[in-house]
Amino acid sequence: MTHVIQRLGAWTIARVADLGRMLNFLLYAVYVCVADPVRPRHIIKQISFIGAKSSFVIVLTAGFTGMVLGLQGYYTLTKFGSEGMLGVAVALSLIRELGPVLSALMVTGRAGSAITAEIGIMRISEQIDALETMALEPFKYLVSPKLIASLLALPLLCAIFDLVGIWGGYLVGVRLLGVNPGAYFGEMKNSVEWQDVYSGMIKSLSFGVIIAWVCCYKGYYTGHGAEGVSRATTGAVVLSSVLILIWDYFITSVLL
Amino acid sequence: MISLRGVRKWFGSQLVLNGVDLEIPTGEITAIIGPSGEGKSVLLKHMIGLLRPDSGSVQVDGEEITSLGRGGLNRVREKFGMLFQNAALFDSLTVFDNVAFPLQEKTKLTDAEIAQRVREALLHVGLSGVDAKYPDQLSGGMKKRVGLARALLMDPRIILFDEPTTGLDPVMGRGIHHMIKETHAKFGYTAVVVSHEIPEIFDIADRVAVLYRGSIVASGTPEEIKSSSDPMVRQFISGSLEGPIQLEGTMRDEEGFRPV
Ligand SMILES: Nc1ncnc2c1ncn2[C@@H]1O[C@H](COP(=O)(O)OP(=O)(O)OP(=O)(O)O)[C@@H](O)[C@H]1O
Ligand SMILES: [Mg+2]
């Protein structure tokens, strides 16, 4: 029995220490971003990787998410005879919730895992040590550009997600199921407020930080060898996704 | 001058350095030799602050580096160049960009000047026409030489070479030794060379230190080491199978030196 309690205690202490190290990592990364500005070309390269190259998968998932929202929304709303509200339902769920969350999850899977693998491999092959011996700050080259790029790219990807999703809802609701197009967009214009867009963007920005933070951290402190890197990568995707969903709940309850 | 006193380093339960005392004189070439896996690379990493000792002191030009923070360490590291045992090239950059990287990041030279210096540095280590290749497209010996070019490029005052010639053919190895000797004569940097090239390393070193079982068991001029009466040193430089150094697993355990 005491054995179990001991193990539990050790586990808890290790997790808390880990959390402290993670917070330190983030604070130091922010400090380096401010104190030692990154060259624009490094940021642009990362925006291209995290943002531009994710846009295809974002468009694809957004299209189908919008279409399924059109179907489900229509099915529910006809029960109350208010299928004219379909545009509002689709737009609000996308802008407030699904756009930021799903785009962040897609980016985690696509770019986040690659970030962890890249930094992890640099760690195990002593490339990070090599940077240090040149008196260069590894965070400036490995973490800052990714943090800034992800902060910029996520809201933009989210905006694309919202637009394409609304268009997907239109395709199914209006073109396929015959909702009045005037009602679809008219009601949307009347009901979606600046506040909704704004809260979605806030979410997106914070998800951008979570992705870069968790994925860089996991790579930076990877385990040994190919297996260590692969474990770090899996861990990064899981932790980043879970944190996104948990943070989403808290930030929603504050922003509502 | 780099001076290490009583440096001890544990990795988990393995005691790798057990009280290393070593002075690296300024402006000389010091060779560190010793059996594989004895901690030579670990020792080099202590000199540049990549590893911190569990106890003991490491001083660079009189400054204690074991207690320095990031800023202080970076200031000390400005004096250093380092060649890693595995070269540690940036694998997503081409050979050219690998060598150019420190110049691009730390100097205000124009692109043309950088290109010029990178070409020269690569030619110096006998490489041409590989600028556009990536590290994984190079042979082991070529990677070593790119790493060497990168380490020499910033004209550092202290250079740590971790096995600069391992993996090179004899002619090329001799060429690299020659180059170290020559650039050293020209720039007068302090060099620490970890090497398994015995006896060739005796020709370029001013001093030799032998690391064995976690401490420096002998040090002195190459002549002193060559004529040493220490049975371990004698066995090691002659490469004989008979003597105190036994291959892994045959003797280690009975000594009880390394708690595993
Ligand atoms: N990061 C590390 N974690 C745990 N153990 C390590 C680490 N680095 C080195 N060691 C151990 O320290 C010992 C010395 O390693 P080191 O690389 O310094 O040997 P070496 O003398 O350079 O050998 P070689 O001549 O083969 O390069 C080895 O037993 C190695 O397993
Ligand atoms: Mg070594």
Coordinates of N, CA and C in Angstrom, one line a residue, chain A residues 28 39 41-42 121-122 125-127 129-137 139-141, chain B residues 45 48 50 70 74 77-78 80 82 84 86 88-91 101-102 104-106 150:
Chain A
Y28 N 10.9 31.6 -21.4 CA 12.2 31.9 -22.0 C 12.0 32.1 -23.5
R39 N 15.3 36.9 -37.7 CA 15.3 37.4 -39.1 C 14.0 37.1 -39.7
R41 N 13.3 36.3 -42.7 CA 13.2 35.1 -43.6 C 13.0 33.8 -42.8
H42 N 13.5 33.8 -41.6 CA 13.3 32.5 -40.8 C 11.8 32.4 -40.5
I121 N 15.5 15.5 -33.6 CA 16.6 14.9 -34.4 C 17.8 15.9 -34.2
M122 N 17.6 17.2 -34.2 CA 18.7 18.1 -34.0 C 19.3 17.9 -32.6
S125 N 21.3 14.5 -32.6 CA 22.6 14.5 -33.4 C 23.5 15.6 -33.0
E126 N 23.3 16.2 -31.9 CA 24.2 17.2 -31.3 C 24.2 18.5 -32.1
Q127 N 23.2 18.7 -32.9 CA 23.2 20.0 -33.7 C 22.8 21.2 -32.8
D129 N 23.7 21.3 -29.6 CA 25.0 21.5 -28.9 C 25.9 22.4 -29.8
A130 N 25.9 22.0 -31.1 CA 26.8 22.8 -32.0 C 26.4 24.2 -32.0
L131 N 25.1 24.5 -32.1 CA 24.7 25.9 -32.0 C 25.2 26.6 -30.7
E132 N 25.1 25.9 -29.6 CA 25.5 26.5 -28.4 C 27.0 26.7 -28.4
T133 N 27.8 25.8 -29.0 CA 29.3 26.1 -28.9 C 29.6 27.3 -29.8
M134 N 28.8 27.6 -30.8 CA 29.0 28.8 -31.6 C 28.5 30.1 -30.9
A135 N 28.2 29.9 -29.6 CA 27.6 31.1 -28.8 C 26.4 31.6 -29.5
L136 N 25.6 30.8 -30.1 CA 24.3 31.2 -30.7 C 23.2 30.6 -29.8
E137 N 22.2 31.3 -29.7 CA 21.1 30.9 -28.8 C 20.1 30.0 -29.6
F139 N 17.3 28.8 -29.1 CA 15.9 29.2 -29.1 C 15.6 30.2 -30.3
K140 N 16.6 31.0 -30.5 CA 16.4 32.0 -31.6 C 16.2 31.4 -32.9
Y141 N 16.8 30.2 -33.1 CA 16.7 29.6 -34.5 C 15.7 28.5 -34.5
Chain B
K45 N 33.6 18.3 -23.7 CA 32.3 19.1 -23.5 C 32.3 19.9 -22.2
I48 N 33.9 23.4 -22.7 CA 33.2 24.5 -23.4 C 31.8 24.7 -22.7
L50 N 29.3 22.6 -22.3 CA 28.1 21.9 -22.7 C 27.7 20.9 -21.6
R70 N 23.6 31.5 -19.0 CA 23.7 31.5 -20.5 C 24.5 32.6 -21.1
N74 N 28.0 32.2 -23.2 CA 28.1 32.6 -24.6 C 29.3 33.5 -24.7
R77 N 32.2 31.3 -24.8 CA 32.2 30.5 -26.0 C 32.6 31.2 -27.3
E78 N 32.6 32.5 -27.2 CA 33.0 33.3 -28.4 C 34.5 33.0 -28.7
F80 N 35.8 30.1 -28.6 CA 36.0 28.7 -29.0 C 35.5 28.4 -30.4
M82 N 34.6 24.4 -32.2 CA 34.6 23.0 -31.8 C 34.3 22.1 -33.0
F84 N 32.9 18.5 -33.5 CA 32.3 17.3 -32.8 C 32.8 16.0 -33.4
N86 N 31.0 13.5 -34.2 CA 30.1 13.1 -35.3 C 29.9 14.3 -36.3
A88 N 28.3 16.9 -36.3 CA 27.2 17.7 -35.9 C 26.9 18.8 -36.9
L89 N 26.9 18.5 -38.1 CA 26.5 19.5 -39.1 C 25.0 19.7 -39.1
F90 N 24.5 20.9 -39.5 CA 23.1 21.1 -39.6 C 22.5 20.4 -40.8
D91 N 21.7 19.3 -40.5 CA 21.4 18.4 -41.7 C 20.4 19.0 -42.6
F101 N 27.0 29.6 -42.0 CA 26.1 29.9 -40.9 C 26.6 30.9 -39.8
P102 N 27.8 30.5 -39.2 CA 28.3 31.4 -38.1 C 28.6 32.8 -38.7
Q104 N 27.2 34.3 -41.3 CA 26.0 35.0 -41.5 C 25.3 35.5 -40.2
E105 N 25.4 34.7 -39.2 CA 24.8 35.1 -38.0 C 25.6 36.1 -37.1
K106 N 26.9 36.0 -37.2 CA 27.7 36.8 -36.2 C 28.5 37.9 -36.8
R150 N 34.1 24.5 -40.6 CA 33.2 25.4 -39.8 C 33.9 25.8 -38.5

